[in-house]
Short mmCIF file of N, CA and C in Angstrom, two decimals:
data_model
loop_
_atom_site.label_atom_id
_atom_site.label_comp_id
_atom_site.label_asym_id
_atom_site.label_seq_id
_atom_site.Cartn_x
_atom_site.Cartn_y
_atom_site.Cartn_z
N GLU A 20 -31.23 -17.78 -33.47
CA GLU A 20 -32.43 -18.38 -32.95
C GLU A 20 -33.20 -19.11 -34.05
N GLN A 21 -33.24 -18.50 -35.24
CA GLN A 21 -33.94 -19.16 -36.35
C GLN A 21 -33.26 -20.45 -36.74
N ALA A 22 -31.94 -20.46 -36.74
CA ALA A 22 -31.20 -21.67 -37.09
C ALA A 22 -31.47 -22.78 -36.07
N LEU A 23 -31.55 -22.42 -34.80
CA LEU A 23 -31.87 -23.42 -33.78
C LEU A 23 -33.27 -23.99 -33.99
N LEU A 24 -34.22 -23.14 -34.36
CA LEU A 24 -35.57 -23.61 -34.63
C LEU A 24 -35.60 -24.53 -35.85
N LEU A 25 -34.90 -24.14 -36.90
CA LEU A 25 -34.82 -24.98 -38.10
C LEU A 25 -34.20 -26.33 -37.79
N ASN A 26 -33.17 -26.32 -36.96
CA ASN A 26 -32.42 -27.53 -36.64
C ASN A 26 -33.30 -28.56 -35.93
N ARG A 27 -34.37 -28.13 -35.30
CA ARG A 27 -35.26 -29.07 -34.62
C ARG A 27 -35.95 -30.01 -35.60
N SER A 28 -36.27 -29.50 -36.79
CA SER A 28 -37.02 -30.32 -37.74
C SER A 28 -36.21 -30.71 -38.98
N LYS A 29 -35.20 -29.94 -39.31
CA LYS A 29 -34.38 -30.21 -40.50
C LYS A 29 -32.91 -30.17 -40.13
N LYS A 30 -32.14 -31.01 -40.79
CA LYS A 30 -30.70 -31.03 -40.55
C LYS A 30 -29.91 -30.44 -41.72
N ARG A 31 -30.64 -30.11 -42.81
CA ARG A 31 -29.99 -29.58 -44.00
C ARG A 31 -30.79 -28.41 -44.55
N ALA A 32 -30.08 -27.38 -45.01
CA ALA A 32 -30.75 -26.19 -45.55
C ALA A 32 -30.22 -25.91 -46.96
N LEU A 33 -31.09 -25.33 -47.78
CA LEU A 33 -30.70 -24.83 -49.09
C LEU A 33 -30.72 -23.31 -49.02
N LEU A 34 -29.62 -22.67 -49.39
CA LEU A 34 -29.55 -21.22 -49.36
C LEU A 34 -29.58 -20.66 -50.78
N ALA A 35 -30.49 -19.74 -51.01
CA ALA A 35 -30.57 -19.03 -52.28
C ALA A 35 -30.15 -17.60 -51.99
N TYR A 36 -28.89 -17.30 -52.21
CA TYR A 36 -28.34 -16.00 -51.88
C TYR A 36 -28.38 -15.07 -53.08
N ASP A 37 -28.42 -13.76 -52.82
CA ASP A 37 -28.25 -12.78 -53.89
C ASP A 37 -26.82 -12.92 -54.38
N SER A 38 -26.60 -12.90 -55.69
CA SER A 38 -25.27 -13.17 -56.22
C SER A 38 -24.33 -11.97 -56.19
N ASP A 39 -24.79 -10.84 -55.64
CA ASP A 39 -23.89 -9.69 -55.51
C ASP A 39 -23.01 -9.88 -54.27
N GLY A 40 -22.07 -8.97 -54.07
CA GLY A 40 -21.12 -9.08 -52.97
C GLY A 40 -21.78 -9.18 -51.60
N ALA A 41 -22.79 -8.36 -51.37
CA ALA A 41 -23.48 -8.37 -50.08
C ALA A 41 -24.22 -9.70 -49.87
N GLY A 42 -24.79 -10.24 -50.94
CA GLY A 42 -25.49 -11.51 -50.84
C GLY A 42 -24.55 -12.66 -50.52
N VAL A 43 -23.39 -12.67 -51.16
CA VAL A 43 -22.39 -13.70 -50.89
C VAL A 43 -21.91 -13.60 -49.44
N LYS A 44 -21.66 -12.38 -48.98
CA LYS A 44 -21.23 -12.17 -47.60
C LYS A 44 -22.30 -12.67 -46.62
N ALA A 45 -23.55 -12.37 -46.92
CA ALA A 45 -24.65 -12.83 -46.07
C ALA A 45 -24.75 -14.35 -46.08
N ALA A 46 -24.55 -14.96 -47.24
CA ALA A 46 -24.59 -16.42 -47.35
C ALA A 46 -23.49 -17.06 -46.52
N LEU A 47 -22.29 -16.50 -46.59
CA LEU A 47 -21.18 -17.04 -45.81
C LEU A 47 -21.46 -16.93 -44.31
N ARG A 48 -22.04 -15.85 -43.90
CA ARG A 48 -22.41 -15.67 -42.48
C ARG A 48 -23.48 -16.69 -42.08
N ALA A 49 -24.47 -16.88 -42.95
CA ALA A 49 -25.53 -17.85 -42.68
C ALA A 49 -24.95 -19.27 -42.57
N LEU A 50 -23.97 -19.57 -43.42
CA LEU A 50 -23.35 -20.89 -43.39
C LEU A 50 -22.66 -21.13 -42.05
N GLU A 51 -22.00 -20.10 -41.56
CA GLU A 51 -21.33 -20.19 -40.26
C GLU A 51 -22.35 -20.45 -39.15
N ILE A 52 -23.46 -19.76 -39.19
CA ILE A 52 -24.51 -19.93 -38.18
C ILE A 52 -25.09 -21.34 -38.25
N LEU A 53 -25.38 -21.80 -39.47
CA LEU A 53 -25.92 -23.15 -39.63
C LEU A 53 -24.95 -24.20 -39.09
N ARG A 54 -23.66 -24.03 -39.41
CA ARG A 54 -22.64 -24.97 -38.96
C ARG A 54 -22.57 -24.98 -37.43
N ASP A 55 -22.70 -23.79 -36.82
CA ASP A 55 -22.63 -23.69 -35.36
C ASP A 55 -23.75 -24.44 -34.65
N VAL A 56 -24.92 -24.57 -35.31
CA VAL A 56 -26.04 -25.29 -34.68
C VAL A 56 -26.10 -26.75 -35.14
N GLY A 57 -25.13 -27.17 -35.96
CA GLY A 57 -25.07 -28.57 -36.36
C GLY A 57 -25.81 -28.90 -37.65
N MET A 58 -26.14 -27.90 -38.43
CA MET A 58 -26.83 -28.14 -39.69
C MET A 58 -25.83 -28.13 -40.85
N SER A 59 -26.17 -28.86 -41.89
CA SER A 59 -25.39 -28.81 -43.12
C SER A 59 -26.27 -28.15 -44.18
N GLY A 60 -25.69 -27.90 -45.32
CA GLY A 60 -26.50 -27.28 -46.34
C GLY A 60 -25.80 -27.17 -47.67
N LYS A 61 -26.55 -26.60 -48.61
CA LYS A 61 -26.04 -26.37 -49.95
C LYS A 61 -26.45 -24.96 -50.37
N VAL A 62 -25.67 -24.42 -51.30
CA VAL A 62 -25.90 -23.07 -51.79
C VAL A 62 -26.31 -23.15 -53.26
N ILE A 63 -27.41 -22.47 -53.59
CA ILE A 63 -27.92 -22.44 -54.95
C ILE A 63 -27.25 -21.29 -55.71
N ASN A 64 -26.70 -21.59 -56.87
CA ASN A 64 -26.04 -20.59 -57.69
C ASN A 64 -27.09 -19.81 -58.49
N MET A 65 -27.18 -18.50 -58.26
CA MET A 65 -28.16 -17.65 -58.93
C MET A 65 -27.62 -16.99 -60.20
N ARG A 66 -26.31 -17.10 -60.45
CA ARG A 66 -25.73 -16.40 -61.59
C ARG A 66 -26.39 -16.81 -62.89
N PRO A 67 -26.59 -15.93 -63.80
CA PRO A 67 -26.13 -14.55 -63.87
C PRO A 67 -27.09 -13.55 -63.23
N TYR A 68 -28.10 -14.04 -62.55
CA TYR A 68 -29.11 -13.14 -61.98
C TYR A 68 -28.84 -12.86 -60.52
N LYS A 69 -29.41 -11.77 -60.05
CA LYS A 69 -29.14 -11.31 -58.68
C LYS A 69 -29.81 -12.17 -57.63
N ASP A 70 -31.08 -12.54 -57.86
CA ASP A 70 -31.83 -13.26 -56.81
C ASP A 70 -32.79 -14.26 -57.44
N PRO A 71 -33.44 -15.10 -56.62
CA PRO A 71 -34.33 -16.13 -57.16
C PRO A 71 -35.48 -15.58 -58.01
N ASP A 72 -36.06 -14.46 -57.61
CA ASP A 72 -37.16 -13.88 -58.36
C ASP A 72 -36.73 -13.52 -59.77
N GLU A 73 -35.62 -12.80 -59.88
CA GLU A 73 -35.09 -12.40 -61.19
C GLU A 73 -34.72 -13.64 -62.01
N PHE A 74 -34.13 -14.64 -61.34
CA PHE A 74 -33.72 -15.87 -62.01
C PHE A 74 -34.93 -16.57 -62.64
N ILE A 75 -35.98 -16.78 -61.83
CA ILE A 75 -37.17 -17.51 -62.30
C ILE A 75 -37.89 -16.73 -63.40
N LYS A 76 -37.98 -15.41 -63.27
CA LYS A 76 -38.62 -14.59 -64.31
C LYS A 76 -37.91 -14.73 -65.66
N ASN A 77 -36.59 -14.88 -65.63
CA ASN A 77 -35.82 -14.95 -66.86
C ASN A 77 -35.61 -16.36 -67.40
N LEU A 78 -35.42 -17.33 -66.51
CA LEU A 78 -35.10 -18.69 -66.97
C LEU A 78 -36.17 -19.73 -66.63
N GLY A 79 -37.10 -19.38 -65.76
CA GLY A 79 -38.18 -20.29 -65.45
C GLY A 79 -37.91 -21.20 -64.26
N SER A 80 -38.99 -21.81 -63.78
CA SER A 80 -38.91 -22.64 -62.57
C SER A 80 -38.19 -23.96 -62.81
N GLU A 81 -38.25 -24.49 -64.04
CA GLU A 81 -37.55 -25.74 -64.33
C GLU A 81 -36.03 -25.56 -64.23
N GLU A 82 -35.56 -24.44 -64.76
CA GLU A 82 -34.12 -24.15 -64.67
C GLU A 82 -33.72 -23.91 -63.21
N TYR A 83 -34.60 -23.27 -62.47
CA TYR A 83 -34.33 -23.04 -61.04
C TYR A 83 -34.24 -24.38 -60.31
N GLN A 84 -35.12 -25.31 -60.64
CA GLN A 84 -35.06 -26.65 -60.03
C GLN A 84 -33.74 -27.33 -60.36
N LYS A 85 -33.25 -27.14 -61.58
CA LYS A 85 -31.94 -27.71 -61.94
C LYS A 85 -30.84 -27.12 -61.07
N ARG A 86 -30.94 -25.82 -60.78
CA ARG A 86 -29.95 -25.18 -59.91
C ARG A 86 -30.05 -25.73 -58.49
N ILE A 87 -31.26 -25.99 -58.04
CA ILE A 87 -31.44 -26.58 -56.71
C ILE A 87 -30.78 -27.96 -56.68
N ASP A 88 -31.02 -28.75 -57.72
CA ASP A 88 -30.47 -30.10 -57.79
C ASP A 88 -28.94 -30.11 -57.85
N SER A 89 -28.36 -29.05 -58.40
CA SER A 89 -26.89 -28.98 -58.51
C SER A 89 -26.27 -28.02 -57.49
N ALA A 90 -27.00 -27.72 -56.43
CA ALA A 90 -26.50 -26.81 -55.40
C ALA A 90 -25.19 -27.33 -54.83
N LYS A 91 -24.33 -26.39 -54.46
CA LYS A 91 -22.98 -26.73 -54.00
C LYS A 91 -22.94 -26.86 -52.48
N ASN A 92 -22.22 -27.86 -52.02
CA ASN A 92 -21.98 -28.06 -50.60
C ASN A 92 -21.48 -26.75 -49.97
N VAL A 93 -21.97 -26.43 -48.78
CA VAL A 93 -21.64 -25.13 -48.17
C VAL A 93 -20.15 -24.93 -47.94
N PHE A 94 -19.44 -25.96 -47.53
CA PHE A 94 -18.02 -25.79 -47.27
C PHE A 94 -17.27 -25.59 -48.59
N LEU A 95 -17.64 -26.33 -49.62
CA LEU A 95 -16.99 -26.16 -50.92
C LEU A 95 -17.32 -24.80 -51.52
N PHE A 96 -18.52 -24.29 -51.26
CA PHE A 96 -18.88 -22.93 -51.67
C PHE A 96 -17.98 -21.92 -50.96
N GLU A 97 -17.78 -22.15 -49.67
CA GLU A 97 -16.96 -21.24 -48.87
C GLU A 97 -15.52 -21.20 -49.40
N ILE A 98 -14.95 -22.36 -49.71
CA ILE A 98 -13.56 -22.33 -50.20
C ILE A 98 -13.48 -21.81 -51.63
N GLU A 99 -14.57 -21.98 -52.40
CA GLU A 99 -14.61 -21.40 -53.74
C GLU A 99 -14.55 -19.87 -53.66
N LYS A 100 -15.29 -19.30 -52.72
CA LYS A 100 -15.28 -17.84 -52.52
C LYS A 100 -13.92 -17.39 -51.97
N LEU A 101 -13.32 -18.20 -51.14
CA LEU A 101 -11.99 -17.90 -50.61
C LEU A 101 -10.97 -17.90 -51.76
N ARG A 102 -11.12 -18.84 -52.68
CA ARG A 102 -10.21 -18.97 -53.82
C ARG A 102 -10.15 -17.69 -54.65
N GLU A 103 -11.29 -17.02 -54.75
CA GLU A 103 -11.38 -15.80 -55.54
C GLU A 103 -10.51 -14.67 -54.98
N GLN A 104 -10.08 -14.81 -53.75
CA GLN A 104 -9.25 -13.78 -53.11
C GLN A 104 -7.77 -13.94 -53.43
N TYR A 105 -7.40 -15.03 -54.10
CA TYR A 105 -5.99 -15.33 -54.38
C TYR A 105 -5.75 -15.43 -55.88
N ASP A 106 -4.58 -14.96 -56.30
CA ASP A 106 -4.18 -15.04 -57.70
C ASP A 106 -3.72 -16.47 -57.99
N SER A 107 -4.49 -17.18 -58.80
CA SER A 107 -4.18 -18.59 -59.07
C SER A 107 -2.90 -18.77 -59.89
N ASN A 108 -2.38 -17.70 -60.48
CA ASN A 108 -1.13 -17.77 -61.25
C ASN A 108 0.11 -17.55 -60.39
N ASP A 109 -0.09 -17.20 -59.12
CA ASP A 109 1.02 -16.91 -58.22
C ASP A 109 1.21 -18.09 -57.25
N PRO A 110 2.35 -18.79 -57.35
CA PRO A 110 2.58 -19.95 -56.48
C PRO A 110 2.51 -19.61 -54.98
N ASP A 111 3.00 -18.44 -54.60
CA ASP A 111 2.93 -18.05 -53.19
C ASP A 111 1.48 -17.84 -52.75
N ALA A 112 0.69 -17.23 -53.61
CA ALA A 112 -0.73 -17.03 -53.30
C ALA A 112 -1.44 -18.37 -53.20
N ASN A 113 -1.09 -19.31 -54.08
CA ASN A 113 -1.68 -20.65 -54.01
C ASN A 113 -1.34 -21.34 -52.69
N THR A 114 -0.11 -21.17 -52.24
CA THR A 114 0.30 -21.76 -50.96
C THR A 114 -0.49 -21.15 -49.81
N ARG A 115 -0.65 -19.83 -49.82
CA ARG A 115 -1.43 -19.18 -48.76
C ARG A 115 -2.89 -19.65 -48.78
N TYR A 116 -3.43 -19.84 -49.98
CA TYR A 116 -4.79 -20.35 -50.12
C TYR A 116 -4.91 -21.76 -49.51
N VAL A 117 -3.97 -22.63 -49.84
CA VAL A 117 -3.98 -23.99 -49.29
C VAL A 117 -3.87 -23.95 -47.77
N GLU A 118 -3.02 -23.09 -47.26
CA GLU A 118 -2.85 -22.97 -45.80
C GLU A 118 -4.13 -22.48 -45.13
N GLU A 119 -4.83 -21.55 -45.78
CA GLU A 119 -6.08 -21.04 -45.20
C GLU A 119 -7.17 -22.12 -45.22
N VAL A 120 -7.23 -22.88 -46.30
CA VAL A 120 -8.20 -23.98 -46.37
C VAL A 120 -7.84 -25.04 -45.32
N ALA A 121 -6.56 -25.33 -45.16
CA ALA A 121 -6.13 -26.30 -44.15
C ALA A 121 -6.53 -25.86 -42.76
N GLU A 122 -6.44 -24.57 -42.51
CA GLU A 122 -6.86 -24.02 -41.22
C GLU A 122 -8.35 -24.29 -40.99
N LEU A 123 -9.15 -24.06 -42.02
CA LEU A 123 -10.59 -24.33 -41.91
C LEU A 123 -10.86 -25.81 -41.69
N LEU A 124 -10.13 -26.66 -42.42
CA LEU A 124 -10.32 -28.11 -42.29
C LEU A 124 -9.90 -28.63 -40.92
N SER A 125 -8.93 -27.96 -40.32
CA SER A 125 -8.46 -28.42 -39.00
C SER A 125 -9.51 -28.22 -37.92
N ASP A 126 -10.53 -27.40 -38.20
CA ASP A 126 -11.61 -27.18 -37.24
C ASP A 126 -12.60 -28.33 -37.17
N PHE A 127 -12.60 -29.20 -38.19
CA PHE A 127 -13.52 -30.35 -38.17
C PHE A 127 -13.08 -31.31 -37.07
N LYS A 128 -13.95 -31.57 -36.13
CA LYS A 128 -13.60 -32.42 -35.01
C LYS A 128 -13.75 -33.91 -35.34
N ASP A 129 -14.73 -34.25 -36.16
CA ASP A 129 -14.96 -35.64 -36.52
C ASP A 129 -13.96 -36.07 -37.59
N GLU A 130 -13.21 -37.13 -37.32
CA GLU A 130 -12.14 -37.57 -38.21
C GLU A 130 -12.66 -38.00 -39.58
N VAL A 131 -13.76 -38.72 -39.62
CA VAL A 131 -14.32 -39.17 -40.90
C VAL A 131 -14.76 -37.98 -41.74
N THR A 132 -15.45 -37.04 -41.13
CA THR A 132 -15.89 -35.84 -41.84
C THR A 132 -14.69 -35.06 -42.35
N ARG A 133 -13.69 -34.88 -41.49
CA ARG A 133 -12.48 -34.14 -41.88
C ARG A 133 -11.80 -34.83 -43.07
N THR A 134 -11.67 -36.16 -43.01
CA THR A 134 -11.02 -36.91 -44.10
C THR A 134 -11.80 -36.76 -45.40
N ASN A 135 -13.11 -36.85 -45.33
CA ASN A 135 -13.93 -36.70 -46.53
C ASN A 135 -13.77 -35.31 -47.14
N TYR A 136 -13.73 -34.29 -46.30
CA TYR A 136 -13.55 -32.93 -46.81
C TYR A 136 -12.14 -32.70 -47.33
N ILE A 137 -11.16 -33.31 -46.71
CA ILE A 137 -9.78 -33.20 -47.22
C ILE A 137 -9.71 -33.77 -48.63
N LYS A 138 -10.32 -34.95 -48.83
CA LYS A 138 -10.31 -35.57 -50.16
C LYS A 138 -11.02 -34.67 -51.19
N ALA A 139 -12.19 -34.16 -50.82
CA ALA A 139 -12.95 -33.30 -51.75
C ALA A 139 -12.18 -32.01 -52.06
N CYS A 140 -11.59 -31.41 -51.04
CA CYS A 140 -10.85 -30.15 -51.24
C CYS A 140 -9.59 -30.38 -52.05
N ALA A 141 -8.88 -31.46 -51.78
CA ALA A 141 -7.65 -31.76 -52.53
C ALA A 141 -7.97 -31.91 -54.02
N LYS A 142 -9.07 -32.61 -54.31
CA LYS A 142 -9.49 -32.78 -55.70
C LYS A 142 -9.83 -31.43 -56.33
N GLU A 143 -10.59 -30.63 -55.60
CA GLU A 143 -11.01 -29.30 -56.09
C GLU A 143 -9.79 -28.38 -56.28
N MET A 144 -8.78 -28.53 -55.43
CA MET A 144 -7.62 -27.65 -55.46
C MET A 144 -6.52 -28.15 -56.41
N GLY A 145 -6.63 -29.40 -56.84
CA GLY A 145 -5.62 -29.96 -57.74
C GLY A 145 -4.32 -30.31 -57.04
N ILE A 146 -4.42 -30.73 -55.77
CA ILE A 146 -3.22 -31.16 -55.04
C ILE A 146 -3.49 -32.56 -54.47
N THR A 147 -2.45 -33.19 -53.97
CA THR A 147 -2.63 -34.54 -53.44
C THR A 147 -3.28 -34.49 -52.06
N VAL A 148 -3.98 -35.56 -51.74
CA VAL A 148 -4.60 -35.69 -50.42
C VAL A 148 -3.52 -35.64 -49.34
N GLU A 149 -2.37 -36.26 -49.62
CA GLU A 149 -1.28 -36.29 -48.64
C GLU A 149 -0.76 -34.89 -48.35
N ALA A 150 -0.60 -34.08 -49.40
CA ALA A 150 -0.10 -32.71 -49.21
C ALA A 150 -1.07 -31.90 -48.36
N LEU A 151 -2.36 -32.01 -48.66
CA LEU A 151 -3.35 -31.25 -47.89
C LEU A 151 -3.47 -31.78 -46.47
N THR A 152 -3.40 -33.09 -46.31
CA THR A 152 -3.45 -33.68 -44.96
C THR A 152 -2.28 -33.17 -44.12
N GLY A 153 -1.12 -33.05 -44.73
CA GLY A 153 0.05 -32.51 -44.02
C GLY A 153 -0.18 -31.08 -43.57
N LYS A 154 -0.77 -30.27 -44.44
CA LYS A 154 -1.05 -28.88 -44.08
C LYS A 154 -2.12 -28.80 -42.98
N VAL A 155 -3.12 -29.67 -43.05
CA VAL A 155 -4.15 -29.69 -42.02
C VAL A 155 -3.54 -30.10 -40.68
N SER A 156 -2.65 -31.07 -40.72
CA SER A 156 -1.97 -31.51 -39.50
C SER A 156 -1.14 -30.38 -38.90
N GLU A 157 -0.44 -29.64 -39.76
CA GLU A 157 0.34 -28.48 -39.30
C GLU A 157 -0.57 -27.45 -38.64
N ALA A 158 -1.68 -27.15 -39.31
CA ALA A 158 -2.63 -26.16 -38.78
C ALA A 158 -3.21 -26.62 -37.45
N ALA A 159 -3.55 -27.89 -37.36
CA ALA A 159 -4.09 -28.43 -36.11
C ALA A 159 -3.04 -28.37 -35.01
N GLY A 160 -1.79 -28.65 -35.37
CA GLY A 160 -0.70 -28.58 -34.39
C GLY A 160 -0.49 -27.18 -33.86
N LYS A 161 -0.58 -26.19 -34.75
CA LYS A 161 -0.44 -24.79 -34.33
C LYS A 161 -1.58 -24.41 -33.39
N ASN A 162 -2.78 -24.81 -33.73
CA ASN A 162 -3.94 -24.50 -32.87
C ASN A 162 -3.78 -25.15 -31.51
N ARG A 163 -3.32 -26.40 -31.49
CA ARG A 163 -3.15 -27.12 -30.22
C ARG A 163 -2.03 -26.48 -29.39
N LYS A 164 -0.97 -26.05 -30.09
CA LYS A 164 0.16 -25.43 -29.39
C LYS A 164 -0.30 -24.19 -28.64
N PHE A 165 -1.07 -23.33 -29.31
CA PHE A 165 -1.53 -22.11 -28.65
C PHE A 165 -2.46 -22.45 -27.50
N ALA A 166 -3.33 -23.41 -27.68
CA ALA A 166 -4.24 -23.82 -26.61
C ALA A 166 -3.44 -24.36 -25.43
N HIS A 167 -2.39 -25.15 -25.73
CA HIS A 167 -1.58 -25.71 -24.67
C HIS A 167 -0.81 -24.63 -23.92
N GLU A 168 -0.29 -23.63 -24.66
CA GLU A 168 0.45 -22.56 -24.00
C GLU A 168 -0.45 -21.79 -23.04
N ASP A 169 -1.73 -21.59 -23.43
CA ASP A 169 -2.67 -20.94 -22.52
C ASP A 169 -2.85 -21.77 -21.26
N THR A 170 -2.96 -23.08 -21.43
CA THR A 170 -3.13 -23.98 -20.29
C THR A 170 -1.89 -23.95 -19.42
N LYS A 171 -0.71 -23.93 -20.06
CA LYS A 171 0.54 -23.92 -19.31
C LYS A 171 0.64 -22.67 -18.44
N ILE A 172 0.23 -21.55 -18.96
CA ILE A 172 0.26 -20.30 -18.19
C ILE A 172 -0.65 -20.41 -16.98
N ASN A 173 -1.84 -20.96 -17.20
CA ASN A 173 -2.82 -21.06 -16.12
C ASN A 173 -2.44 -22.10 -15.08
N THR A 174 -1.77 -23.19 -15.48
CA THR A 174 -1.48 -24.27 -14.54
C THR A 174 -0.03 -24.25 -14.06
N GLY A 175 0.81 -23.44 -14.69
CA GLY A 175 2.19 -23.35 -14.27
C GLY A 175 3.03 -24.54 -14.68
N LYS A 176 2.67 -25.29 -15.73
CA LYS A 176 3.46 -26.44 -16.18
C LYS A 176 4.78 -25.95 -16.75
N ASN A 177 5.81 -26.79 -16.62
CA ASN A 177 7.14 -26.37 -17.08
C ASN A 177 7.39 -26.79 -18.53
N LYS A 178 8.54 -26.34 -19.08
CA LYS A 178 8.85 -26.59 -20.48
C LYS A 178 9.08 -28.07 -20.78
N THR A 179 9.56 -28.84 -19.84
CA THR A 179 9.78 -30.27 -20.05
C THR A 179 8.45 -30.95 -20.33
N GLU A 180 7.43 -30.62 -19.57
CA GLU A 180 6.10 -31.19 -19.80
C GLU A 180 5.57 -30.75 -21.16
N ASP A 181 5.83 -29.50 -21.54
CA ASP A 181 5.38 -28.98 -22.82
C ASP A 181 5.99 -29.78 -23.97
N LYS A 182 7.27 -30.10 -23.91
CA LYS A 182 7.94 -30.86 -24.97
C LYS A 182 7.39 -32.27 -25.07
N THR A 183 6.98 -32.84 -23.98
CA THR A 183 6.42 -34.19 -23.97
C THR A 183 5.00 -34.20 -24.51
N LEU A 184 4.21 -33.23 -24.15
CA LEU A 184 2.80 -33.22 -24.54
C LEU A 184 2.57 -32.85 -26.01
N LYS A 185 3.39 -31.97 -26.55
CA LYS A 185 3.14 -31.51 -27.92
C LYS A 185 3.14 -32.67 -28.93
N PRO A 186 4.14 -33.56 -28.96
CA PRO A 186 4.06 -34.68 -29.91
C PRO A 186 2.86 -35.59 -29.66
N GLN A 187 2.49 -35.76 -28.38
CA GLN A 187 1.33 -36.58 -28.07
C GLN A 187 0.06 -35.92 -28.60
N GLN A 188 -0.05 -34.61 -28.47
CA GLN A 188 -1.23 -33.90 -28.96
C GLN A 188 -1.30 -33.98 -30.48
N LEU A 189 -0.16 -33.83 -31.16
CA LEU A 189 -0.16 -33.93 -32.62
C LEU A 189 -0.55 -35.32 -33.07
N LEU A 190 -0.08 -36.35 -32.36
CA LEU A 190 -0.42 -37.72 -32.70
C LEU A 190 -1.93 -37.95 -32.54
N LEU A 191 -2.51 -37.40 -31.49
CA LEU A 191 -3.93 -37.57 -31.24
C LEU A 191 -4.79 -36.76 -32.20
N THR A 192 -4.22 -35.75 -32.84
CA THR A 192 -4.97 -34.93 -33.79
C THR A 192 -5.44 -35.76 -34.97
N PHE A 193 -4.62 -36.70 -35.42
CA PHE A 193 -5.00 -37.54 -36.58
C PHE A 193 -4.89 -38.98 -36.24
#
């Protein structure tokens, strides 16, 4: 409800989360809520301090303003936190990380927004835009396949129709 109220007057939010595990978890949840109501935002990095109060007491308001100015895009913050769950020295873990990010990117409905985030994520991840676009396309195809199978069950469509529609759905995805 608060996010809906905020969305009436502002389209962008700055989040100052506690830098401990619970604070990061709360920030990620808040980002999801903001995204659901159509808001974008940035996350202020509080490290090495736990919260804004502690940060300002130790480094001052000018340094805090610098942190506000360099706040990280919410989606890039989210994938940065996701990255921490994978061993960057393990090629298989890196592949799973890329696949998970591709899954998140496949949820973007607007093509321009999705393309911009693919470019930003590919740069951040150190892979080519083409490689990530391929993974996003695969993830989108899997999501469409499951959605189509649900529809097929409900409407009784046969396998011939399924084979025809799947390539068309994948083509329309990008």
